[in-house]
Short mmCIF file of C-alpha atoms in Angstrom, two decimals:
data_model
loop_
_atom_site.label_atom_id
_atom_site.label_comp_id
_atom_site.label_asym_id
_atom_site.label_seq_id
_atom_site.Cartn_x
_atom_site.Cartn_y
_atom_site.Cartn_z
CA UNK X 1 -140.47 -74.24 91.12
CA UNK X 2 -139.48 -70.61 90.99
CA UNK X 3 -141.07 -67.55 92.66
CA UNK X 4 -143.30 -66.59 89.78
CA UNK X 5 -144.59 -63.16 91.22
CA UNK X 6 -148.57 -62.14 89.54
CA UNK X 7 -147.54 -58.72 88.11
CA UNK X 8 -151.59 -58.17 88.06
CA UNK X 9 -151.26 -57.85 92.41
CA UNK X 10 -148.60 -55.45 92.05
CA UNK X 11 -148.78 -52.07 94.02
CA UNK X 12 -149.36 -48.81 91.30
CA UNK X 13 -146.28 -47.67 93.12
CA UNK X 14 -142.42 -47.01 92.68
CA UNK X 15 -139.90 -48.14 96.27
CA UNK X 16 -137.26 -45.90 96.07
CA UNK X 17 -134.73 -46.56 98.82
CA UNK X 18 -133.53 -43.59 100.63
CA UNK X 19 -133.04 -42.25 104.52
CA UNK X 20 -131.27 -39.26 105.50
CA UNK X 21 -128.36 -41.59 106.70
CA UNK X 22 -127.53 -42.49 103.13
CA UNK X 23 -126.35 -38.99 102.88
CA UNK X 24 -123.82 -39.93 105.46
CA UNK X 25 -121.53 -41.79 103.55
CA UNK X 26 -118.34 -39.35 102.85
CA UNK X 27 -115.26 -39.55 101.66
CA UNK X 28 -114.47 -36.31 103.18
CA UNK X 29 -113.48 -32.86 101.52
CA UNK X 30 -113.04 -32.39 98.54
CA UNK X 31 -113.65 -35.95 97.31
CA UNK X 32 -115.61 -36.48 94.58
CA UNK X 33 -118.37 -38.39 95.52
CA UNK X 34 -120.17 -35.98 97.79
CA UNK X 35 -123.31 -36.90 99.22
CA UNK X 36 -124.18 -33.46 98.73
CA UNK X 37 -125.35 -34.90 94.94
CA UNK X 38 -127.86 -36.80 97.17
CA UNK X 39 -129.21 -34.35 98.98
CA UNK X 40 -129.92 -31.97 95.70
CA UNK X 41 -131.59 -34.90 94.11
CA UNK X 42 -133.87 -35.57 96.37
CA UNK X 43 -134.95 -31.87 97.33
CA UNK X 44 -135.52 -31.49 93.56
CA UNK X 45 -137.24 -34.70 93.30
CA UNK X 46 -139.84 -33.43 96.30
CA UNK X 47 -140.02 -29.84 94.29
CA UNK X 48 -141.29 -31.59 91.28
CA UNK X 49 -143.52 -33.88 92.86
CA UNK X 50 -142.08 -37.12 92.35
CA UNK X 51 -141.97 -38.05 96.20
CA UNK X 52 -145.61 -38.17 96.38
CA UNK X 53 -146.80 -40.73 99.00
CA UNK X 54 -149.73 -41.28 96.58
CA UNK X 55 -147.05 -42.64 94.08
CA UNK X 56 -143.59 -43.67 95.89
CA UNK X 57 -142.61 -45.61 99.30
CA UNK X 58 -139.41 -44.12 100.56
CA UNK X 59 -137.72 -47.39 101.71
CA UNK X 60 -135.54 -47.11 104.60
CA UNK X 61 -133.81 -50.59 105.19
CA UNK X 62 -131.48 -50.08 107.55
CA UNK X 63 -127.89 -51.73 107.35
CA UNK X 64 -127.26 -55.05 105.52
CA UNK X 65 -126.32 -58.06 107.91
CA UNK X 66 -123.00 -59.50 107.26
CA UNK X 67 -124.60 -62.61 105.95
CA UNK X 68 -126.07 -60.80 103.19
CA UNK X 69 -122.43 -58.28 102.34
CA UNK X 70 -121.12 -62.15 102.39
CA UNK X 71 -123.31 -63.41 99.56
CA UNK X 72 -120.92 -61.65 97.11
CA UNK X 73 -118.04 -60.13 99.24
CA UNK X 74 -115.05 -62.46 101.01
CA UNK X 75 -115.69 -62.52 104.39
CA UNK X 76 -112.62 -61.51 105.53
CA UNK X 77 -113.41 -57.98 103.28
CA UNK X 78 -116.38 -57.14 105.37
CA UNK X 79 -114.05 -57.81 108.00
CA UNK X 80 -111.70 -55.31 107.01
CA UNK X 81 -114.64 -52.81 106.15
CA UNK X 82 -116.03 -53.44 109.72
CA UNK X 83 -112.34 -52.48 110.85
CA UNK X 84 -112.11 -49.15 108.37
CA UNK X 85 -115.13 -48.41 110.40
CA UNK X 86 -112.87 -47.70 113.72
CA UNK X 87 -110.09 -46.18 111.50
CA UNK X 88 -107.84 -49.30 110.60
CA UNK X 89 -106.88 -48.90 107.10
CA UNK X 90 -106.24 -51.98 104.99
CA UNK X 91 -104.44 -50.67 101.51
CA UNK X 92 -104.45 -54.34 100.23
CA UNK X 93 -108.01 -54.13 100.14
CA UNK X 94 -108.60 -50.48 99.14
CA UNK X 95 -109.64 -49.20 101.98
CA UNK X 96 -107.38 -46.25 102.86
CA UNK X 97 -106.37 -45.31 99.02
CA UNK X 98 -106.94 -41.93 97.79
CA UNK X 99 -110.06 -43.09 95.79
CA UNK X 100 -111.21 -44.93 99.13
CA UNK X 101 -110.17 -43.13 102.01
CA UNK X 102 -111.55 -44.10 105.34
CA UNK X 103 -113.67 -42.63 107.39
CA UNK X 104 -115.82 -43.27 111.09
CA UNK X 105 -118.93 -45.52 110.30
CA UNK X 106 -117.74 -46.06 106.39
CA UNK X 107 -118.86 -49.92 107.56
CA UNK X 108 -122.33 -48.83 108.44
CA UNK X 109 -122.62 -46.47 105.52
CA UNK X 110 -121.67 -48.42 102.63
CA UNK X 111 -123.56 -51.39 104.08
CA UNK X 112 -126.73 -49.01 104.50
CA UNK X 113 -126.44 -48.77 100.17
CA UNK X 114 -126.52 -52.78 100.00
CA UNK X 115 -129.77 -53.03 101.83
CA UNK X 116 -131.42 -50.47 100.76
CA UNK X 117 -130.59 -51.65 96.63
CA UNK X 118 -131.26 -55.12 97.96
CA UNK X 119 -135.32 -54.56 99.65
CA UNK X 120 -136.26 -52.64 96.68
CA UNK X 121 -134.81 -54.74 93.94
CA UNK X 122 -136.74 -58.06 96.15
CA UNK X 123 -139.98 -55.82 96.50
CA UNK X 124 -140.14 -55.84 92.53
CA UNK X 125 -139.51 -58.77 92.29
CA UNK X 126 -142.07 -60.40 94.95
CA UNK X 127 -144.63 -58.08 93.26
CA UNK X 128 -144.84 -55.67 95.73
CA UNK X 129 -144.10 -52.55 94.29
CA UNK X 130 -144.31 -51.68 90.19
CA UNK X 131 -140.46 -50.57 90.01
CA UNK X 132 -137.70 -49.49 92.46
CA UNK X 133 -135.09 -46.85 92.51
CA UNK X 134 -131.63 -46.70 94.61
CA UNK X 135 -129.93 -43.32 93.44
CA UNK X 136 -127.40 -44.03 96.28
CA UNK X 137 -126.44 -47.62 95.01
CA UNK X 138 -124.66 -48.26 91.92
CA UNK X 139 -121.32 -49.34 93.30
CA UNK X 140 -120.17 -51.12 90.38
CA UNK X 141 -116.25 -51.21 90.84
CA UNK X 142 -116.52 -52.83 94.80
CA UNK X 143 -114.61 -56.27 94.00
CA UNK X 144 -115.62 -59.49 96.34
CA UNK X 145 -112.11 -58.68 98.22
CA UNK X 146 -111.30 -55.01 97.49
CA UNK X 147 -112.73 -51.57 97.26
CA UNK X 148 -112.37 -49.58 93.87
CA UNK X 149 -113.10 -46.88 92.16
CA UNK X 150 -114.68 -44.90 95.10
CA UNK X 151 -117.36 -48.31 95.84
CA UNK X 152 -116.79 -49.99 98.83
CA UNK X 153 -119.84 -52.89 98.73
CA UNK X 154 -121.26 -53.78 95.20
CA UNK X 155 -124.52 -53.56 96.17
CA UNK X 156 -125.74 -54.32 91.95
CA UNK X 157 -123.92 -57.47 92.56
CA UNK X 158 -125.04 -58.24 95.88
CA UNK X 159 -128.76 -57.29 94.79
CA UNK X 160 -128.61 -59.51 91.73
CA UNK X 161 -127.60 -62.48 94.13
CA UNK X 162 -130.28 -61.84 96.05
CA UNK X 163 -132.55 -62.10 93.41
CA UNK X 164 -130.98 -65.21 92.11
CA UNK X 165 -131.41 -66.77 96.04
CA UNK X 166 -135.27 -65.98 96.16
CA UNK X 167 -135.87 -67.74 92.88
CA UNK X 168 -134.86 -65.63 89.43
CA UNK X 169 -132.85 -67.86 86.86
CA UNK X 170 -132.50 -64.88 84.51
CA UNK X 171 -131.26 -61.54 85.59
CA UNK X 172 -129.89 -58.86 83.00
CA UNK X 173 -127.44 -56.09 84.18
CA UNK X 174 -127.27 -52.95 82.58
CA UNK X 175 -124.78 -50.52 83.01
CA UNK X 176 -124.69 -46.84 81.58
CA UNK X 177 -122.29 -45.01 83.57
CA UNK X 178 -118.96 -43.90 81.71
CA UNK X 179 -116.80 -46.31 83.43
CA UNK X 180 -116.81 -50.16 82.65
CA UNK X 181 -119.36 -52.24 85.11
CA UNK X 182 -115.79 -54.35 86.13
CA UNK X 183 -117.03 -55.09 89.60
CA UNK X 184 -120.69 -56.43 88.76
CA UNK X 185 -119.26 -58.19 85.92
CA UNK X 186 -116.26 -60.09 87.82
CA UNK X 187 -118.99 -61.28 90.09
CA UNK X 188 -121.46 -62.77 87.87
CA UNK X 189 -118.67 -63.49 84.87
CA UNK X 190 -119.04 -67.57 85.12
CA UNK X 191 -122.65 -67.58 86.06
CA UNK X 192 -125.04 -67.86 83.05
CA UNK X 193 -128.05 -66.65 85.00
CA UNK X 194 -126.65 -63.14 84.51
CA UNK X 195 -126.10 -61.36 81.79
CA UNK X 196 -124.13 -57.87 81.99
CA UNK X 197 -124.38 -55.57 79.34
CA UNK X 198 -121.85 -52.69 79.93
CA UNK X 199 -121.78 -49.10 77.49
CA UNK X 200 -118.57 -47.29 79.01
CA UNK X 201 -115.73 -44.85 77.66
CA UNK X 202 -113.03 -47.95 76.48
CA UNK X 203 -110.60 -49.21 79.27
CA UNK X 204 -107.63 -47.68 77.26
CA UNK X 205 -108.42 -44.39 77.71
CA UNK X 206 -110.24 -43.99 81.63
CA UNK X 207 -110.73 -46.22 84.68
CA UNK X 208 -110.34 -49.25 85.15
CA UNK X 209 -108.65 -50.26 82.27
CA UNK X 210 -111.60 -53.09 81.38
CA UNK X 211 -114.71 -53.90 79.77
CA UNK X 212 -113.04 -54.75 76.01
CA UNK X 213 -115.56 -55.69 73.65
CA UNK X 214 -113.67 -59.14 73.80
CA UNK X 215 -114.49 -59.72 77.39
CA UNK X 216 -117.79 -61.80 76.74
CA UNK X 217 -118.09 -63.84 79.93
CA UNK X 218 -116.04 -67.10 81.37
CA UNK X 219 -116.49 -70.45 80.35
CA UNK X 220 -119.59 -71.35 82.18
CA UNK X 221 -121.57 -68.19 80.49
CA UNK X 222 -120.38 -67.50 77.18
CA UNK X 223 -122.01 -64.37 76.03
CA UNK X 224 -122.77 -63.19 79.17
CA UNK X 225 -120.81 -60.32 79.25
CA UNK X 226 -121.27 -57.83 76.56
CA UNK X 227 -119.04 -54.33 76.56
CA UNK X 228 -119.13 -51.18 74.11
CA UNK X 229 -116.25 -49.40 74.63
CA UNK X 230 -116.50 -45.94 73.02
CA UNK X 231 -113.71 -43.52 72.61
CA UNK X 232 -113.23 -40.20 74.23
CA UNK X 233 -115.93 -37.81 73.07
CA UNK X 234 -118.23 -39.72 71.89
CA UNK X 235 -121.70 -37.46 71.96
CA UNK X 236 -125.37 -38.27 72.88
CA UNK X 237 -126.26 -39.38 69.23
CA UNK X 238 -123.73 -41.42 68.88
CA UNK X 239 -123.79 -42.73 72.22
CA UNK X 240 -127.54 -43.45 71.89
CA UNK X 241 -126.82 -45.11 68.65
CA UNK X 242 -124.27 -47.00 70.52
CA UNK X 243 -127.21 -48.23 72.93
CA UNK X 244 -129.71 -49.07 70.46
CA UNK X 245 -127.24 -51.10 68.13
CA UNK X 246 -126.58 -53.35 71.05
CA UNK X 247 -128.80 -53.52 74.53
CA UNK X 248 -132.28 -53.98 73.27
CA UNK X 249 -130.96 -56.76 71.00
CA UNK X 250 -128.94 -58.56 73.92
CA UNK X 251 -131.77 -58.49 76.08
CA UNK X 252 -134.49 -59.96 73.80
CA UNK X 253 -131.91 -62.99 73.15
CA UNK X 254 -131.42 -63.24 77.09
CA UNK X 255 -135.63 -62.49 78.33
CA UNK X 256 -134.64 -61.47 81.61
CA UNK X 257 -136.94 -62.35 84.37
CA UNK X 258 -135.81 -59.06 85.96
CA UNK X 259 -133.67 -56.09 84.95
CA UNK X 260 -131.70 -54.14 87.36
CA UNK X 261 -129.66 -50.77 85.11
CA UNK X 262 -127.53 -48.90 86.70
CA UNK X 263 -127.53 -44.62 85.73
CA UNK X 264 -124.02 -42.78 86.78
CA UNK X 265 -124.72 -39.98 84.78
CA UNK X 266 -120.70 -39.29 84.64
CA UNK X 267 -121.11 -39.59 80.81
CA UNK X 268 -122.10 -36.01 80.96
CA UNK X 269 -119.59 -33.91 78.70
CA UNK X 270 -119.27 -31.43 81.99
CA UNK X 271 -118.08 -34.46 84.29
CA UNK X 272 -114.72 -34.16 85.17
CA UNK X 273 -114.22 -37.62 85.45
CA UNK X 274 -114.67 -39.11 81.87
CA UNK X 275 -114.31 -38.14 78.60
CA UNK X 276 -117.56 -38.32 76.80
CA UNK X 277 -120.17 -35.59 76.18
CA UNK X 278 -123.36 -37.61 76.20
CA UNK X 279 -126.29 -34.93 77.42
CA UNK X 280 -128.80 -35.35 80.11
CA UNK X 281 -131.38 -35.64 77.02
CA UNK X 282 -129.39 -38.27 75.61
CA UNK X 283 -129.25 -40.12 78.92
CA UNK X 284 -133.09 -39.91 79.70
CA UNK X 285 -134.17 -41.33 76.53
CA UNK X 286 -131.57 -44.62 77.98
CA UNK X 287 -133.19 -44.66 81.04
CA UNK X 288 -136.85 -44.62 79.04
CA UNK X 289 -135.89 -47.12 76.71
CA UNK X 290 -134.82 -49.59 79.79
CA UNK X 291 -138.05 -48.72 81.11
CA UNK X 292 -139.72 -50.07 78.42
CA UNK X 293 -137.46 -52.90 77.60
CA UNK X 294 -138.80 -54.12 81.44
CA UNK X 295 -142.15 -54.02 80.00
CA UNK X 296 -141.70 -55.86 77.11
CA UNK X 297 -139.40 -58.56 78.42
CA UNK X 298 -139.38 -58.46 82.15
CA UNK X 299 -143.46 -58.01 83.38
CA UNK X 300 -142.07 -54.47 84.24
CA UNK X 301 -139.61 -56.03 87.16
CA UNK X 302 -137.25 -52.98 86.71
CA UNK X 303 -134.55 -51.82 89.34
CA UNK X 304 -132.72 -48.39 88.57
CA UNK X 305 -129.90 -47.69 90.52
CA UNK X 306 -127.41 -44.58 90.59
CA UNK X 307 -124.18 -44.61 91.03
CA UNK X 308 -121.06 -41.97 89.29
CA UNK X 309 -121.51 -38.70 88.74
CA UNK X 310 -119.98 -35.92 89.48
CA UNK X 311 -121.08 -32.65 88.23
CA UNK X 312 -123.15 -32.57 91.36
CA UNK X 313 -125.38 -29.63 90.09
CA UNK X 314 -125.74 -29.21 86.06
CA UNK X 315 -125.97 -32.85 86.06
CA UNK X 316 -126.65 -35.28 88.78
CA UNK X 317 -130.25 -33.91 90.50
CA UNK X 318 -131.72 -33.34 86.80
CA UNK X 319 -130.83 -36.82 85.59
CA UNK X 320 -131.63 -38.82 87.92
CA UNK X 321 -134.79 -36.99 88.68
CA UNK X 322 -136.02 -38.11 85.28
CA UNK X 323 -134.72 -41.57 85.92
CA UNK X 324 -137.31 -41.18 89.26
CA UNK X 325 -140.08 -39.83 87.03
CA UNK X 326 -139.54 -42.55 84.47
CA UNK X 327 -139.77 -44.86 87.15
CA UNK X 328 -143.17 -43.92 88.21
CA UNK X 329 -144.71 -43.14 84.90
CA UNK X 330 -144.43 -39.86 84.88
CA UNK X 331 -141.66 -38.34 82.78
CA UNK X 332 -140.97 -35.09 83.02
CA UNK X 333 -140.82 -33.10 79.55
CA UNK X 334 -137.15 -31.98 79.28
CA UNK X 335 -138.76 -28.15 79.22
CA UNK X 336 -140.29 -28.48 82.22
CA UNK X 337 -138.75 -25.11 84.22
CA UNK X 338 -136.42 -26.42 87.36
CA UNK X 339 -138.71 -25.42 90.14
CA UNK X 340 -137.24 -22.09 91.72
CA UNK X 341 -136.95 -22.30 95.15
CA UNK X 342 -134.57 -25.35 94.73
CA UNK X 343 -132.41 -23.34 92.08
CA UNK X 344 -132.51 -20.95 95.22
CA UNK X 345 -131.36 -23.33 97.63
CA UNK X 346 -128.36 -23.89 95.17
CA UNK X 347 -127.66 -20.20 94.60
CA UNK X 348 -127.55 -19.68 98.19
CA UNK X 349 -126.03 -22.38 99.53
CA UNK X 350 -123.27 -23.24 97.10
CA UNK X 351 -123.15 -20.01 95.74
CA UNK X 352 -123.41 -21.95 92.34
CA UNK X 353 -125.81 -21.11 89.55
CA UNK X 354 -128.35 -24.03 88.52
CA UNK X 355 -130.17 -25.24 85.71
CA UNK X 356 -132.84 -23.58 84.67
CA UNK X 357 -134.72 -26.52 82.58
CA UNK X 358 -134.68 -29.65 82.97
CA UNK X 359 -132.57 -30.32 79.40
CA UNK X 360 -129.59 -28.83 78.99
CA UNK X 361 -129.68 -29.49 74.93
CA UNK X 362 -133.01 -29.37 72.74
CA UNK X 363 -135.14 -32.29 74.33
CA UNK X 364 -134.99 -35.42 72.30
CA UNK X 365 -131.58 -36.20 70.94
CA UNK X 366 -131.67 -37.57 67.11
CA UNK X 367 -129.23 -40.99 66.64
CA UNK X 368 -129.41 -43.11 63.40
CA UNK X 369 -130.22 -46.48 63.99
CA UNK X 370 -127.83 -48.97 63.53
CA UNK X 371 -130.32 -50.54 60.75
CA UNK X 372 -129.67 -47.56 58.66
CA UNK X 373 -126.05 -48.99 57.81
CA UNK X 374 -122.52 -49.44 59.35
CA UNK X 375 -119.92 -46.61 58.61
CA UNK X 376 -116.51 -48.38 59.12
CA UNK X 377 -114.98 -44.62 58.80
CA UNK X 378 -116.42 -43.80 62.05
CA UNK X 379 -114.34 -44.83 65.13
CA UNK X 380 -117.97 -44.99 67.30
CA UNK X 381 -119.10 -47.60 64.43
CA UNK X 382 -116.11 -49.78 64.66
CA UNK X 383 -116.79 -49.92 68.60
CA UNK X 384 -120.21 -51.15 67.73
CA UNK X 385 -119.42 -53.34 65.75
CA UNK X 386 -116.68 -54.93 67.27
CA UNK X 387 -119.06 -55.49 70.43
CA UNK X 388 -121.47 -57.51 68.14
CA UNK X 389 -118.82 -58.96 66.51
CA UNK X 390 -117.62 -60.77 69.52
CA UNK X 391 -120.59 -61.35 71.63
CA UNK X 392 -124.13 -61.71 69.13
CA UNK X 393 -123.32 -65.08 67.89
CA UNK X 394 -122.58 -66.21 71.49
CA UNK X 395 -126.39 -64.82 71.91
CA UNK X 396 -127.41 -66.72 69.17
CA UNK X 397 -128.13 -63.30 67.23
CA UNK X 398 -127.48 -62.51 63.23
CA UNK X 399 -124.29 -60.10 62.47
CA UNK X 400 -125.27 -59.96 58.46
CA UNK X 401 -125.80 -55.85 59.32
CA UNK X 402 -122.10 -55.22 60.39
CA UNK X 403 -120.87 -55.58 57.53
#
């Protein structure tokens, strides 16, 4: 029989994986992903409370075994990771490429994101804790063989397997961040037990080129992949819009056991790395409506996990602190003031000015639900639709709106 975890047991607490180590996976100057987003997150989580012992267990799990990076990833790849570790580059498998340079201890590093994704995503699941966080996880380009897209483990993917090995037969992926889900995807795209639901600026306009609202999963899961791709400046409204017209109805069709979403936060209109303009306000009301789509479908089993995101101070700490307060049921109103000494900490340190509130537009972001009617003159619409176009009758759901 399968693990069948009594929700009623369940700890009124949030696992949220994190050690300082995590912060020790660099790229080096002037890369993008700095760890320094890390470290601003979490000092502005612990200035507004939401690393209260009372309410969170910081999770420390230490480095994941190469048994476990080999439930998803070639052997011979953690092989070569273990090797970019001691400075042996290995372009044929990413590792030494300008978005993955290498660097000492890269092996330890990225494996230390895999296990700590992987303990709290089993801890929800086992009924141990109410929902988990991994702000440092997220890798959703890391292929079974390669490194992309700055991700050198997929430790979504390698997560999701794990759940799938301790007993789940239904796990839904969700994916928010501005680039296509490709590596979660690839891994899962044959296995019906997953379903990946990706909202991403289109492959023919950013990185990596996939994630067509035609891609809707291989022959042994049809329907199991399900892609928006929006165009280039697509705002919070119609992003959101975008969101609601598609997830919550893929989900219900699926009734995940589990849901593990994944937050980059690169959407944001000041990230320099997309082309969309989807506001933090638009973004929490995402994460809030995952939240609750766990509840209804899932017993609550939710896993949120980082991942890109580069405007490391307008954007990153805010966001994903809500995801963190969302997480433990205890949002935090998008006028809540930023607390001052961290805005401090960011003046002085970076010499950079910081967010005052904790919403950098007016709160809650109006959409208009895709019930209200289809507008084939907007080019947002025709993404929509095409999405349910291709993948809702392989879900078994009704199309007689897109029309």
């Amino acid at each position: 029989m399968p693990f069948s975890p009594d929700r009623a047991d369940s700890p009124d607490t949030t696992d949220v994986a994190w050690s300082p180590e995590l912060a020790l996976h660099d790229f080096g100057p002037g890369h993008p992903m700095s760890p320094l987003r890390l470290d601003l997150t979490l000092r502005l989580a612990r200035e507004l409370g939401l690393i209260d012992p009372d309410d969170v267990r910081l999770v420390d799990a230490g480095i994941a075994s190469d048994a476990l990076l080999s439930t998803v990833h070639d052997p011979a790849y953690v092989a070569a990771v273990h090797a970019a570790g001691r400075g042996v580059e290995d372009e044929s498998r990413g590792l030494g490429t300008e978005d993955d340079p290498i660097f000492p201890g890269m092996d330890d590093s990225a494996a230390r994101i895999v296990a700590g994704t992987v303990a709290v995503a089993l801890s929800v699941w086992r009924g141990q804790t109410r929902h988990g966080v991994s702000i440092a996880g997220g890798m959703h380009h890391a292929m079974p063989g390669a490194a992309s897209g700055f991700c050198v483990y997929n430790d979504a993917a390698v997560a999701i397997q794990a759940l799938l090995d301790d007993g789940a037969e239904r796990v839904a992926y969700v994916d928010l961040d501005a680039h296509h889900g490709d590596g979660v995807e690839a891994a899962f795209w044959d296995d019906s037990r997953v379903l990946t639901v990706s909202v991403h600026q289109s492959g023919a306009t950013l990185f990596p080129g996939t994630g067509h609202a035609t891609d809707t999963g291989g022959h042994g899961a049809p329907g199991g992949a399900v892609n928006v791709a929006l165009p280039p400046r697509t705002s919070g409204s119609q992003w959101l819009r975008a969101v609601d017209a598609v997830v919550p109805e893929a989900l219900r069709a699926f009734r995940p056991e589990v849901i593990v979403s994944q937050h980059g936060c690169d959407a944001h209109g000041h990230d320099a790395l997309s082309d969309l303009d989807v506001a933090v306000d638009a973004q929490r009301q995402a994460a809030s409506w995952v939240h609750d789509l766990a509840h209804e479908l899932s017993d609550g089993r939710w896993v949120a996990l980082g991942g890109g995101g580069y405007a490391i101070v307008e954007v990153v700490p805010v966001a994903w602190c809500h995801v963190l307060a969302i997480a433990q049921h205890r949002p935090v109103p998008p006028s809540t003031p930023v607390p001052a000494a961290w805005r401090t900490h960011v003046e002085d340190v970076l010499g950079h000015s910081a967010p005052e509130v904790m919403c950098d537009r007016e709160g809650e972001v109006g959409f208009s639900p895709w019930a209200q009617g289809y507008d084939p003159e907007q080019e947002v619409d025709r993404a929509i639709r095409a999405t349910r176009q291709a993948t809702f009758p392989l879900l078994g759901l009704d199309v007689s709106l897109d029309v």
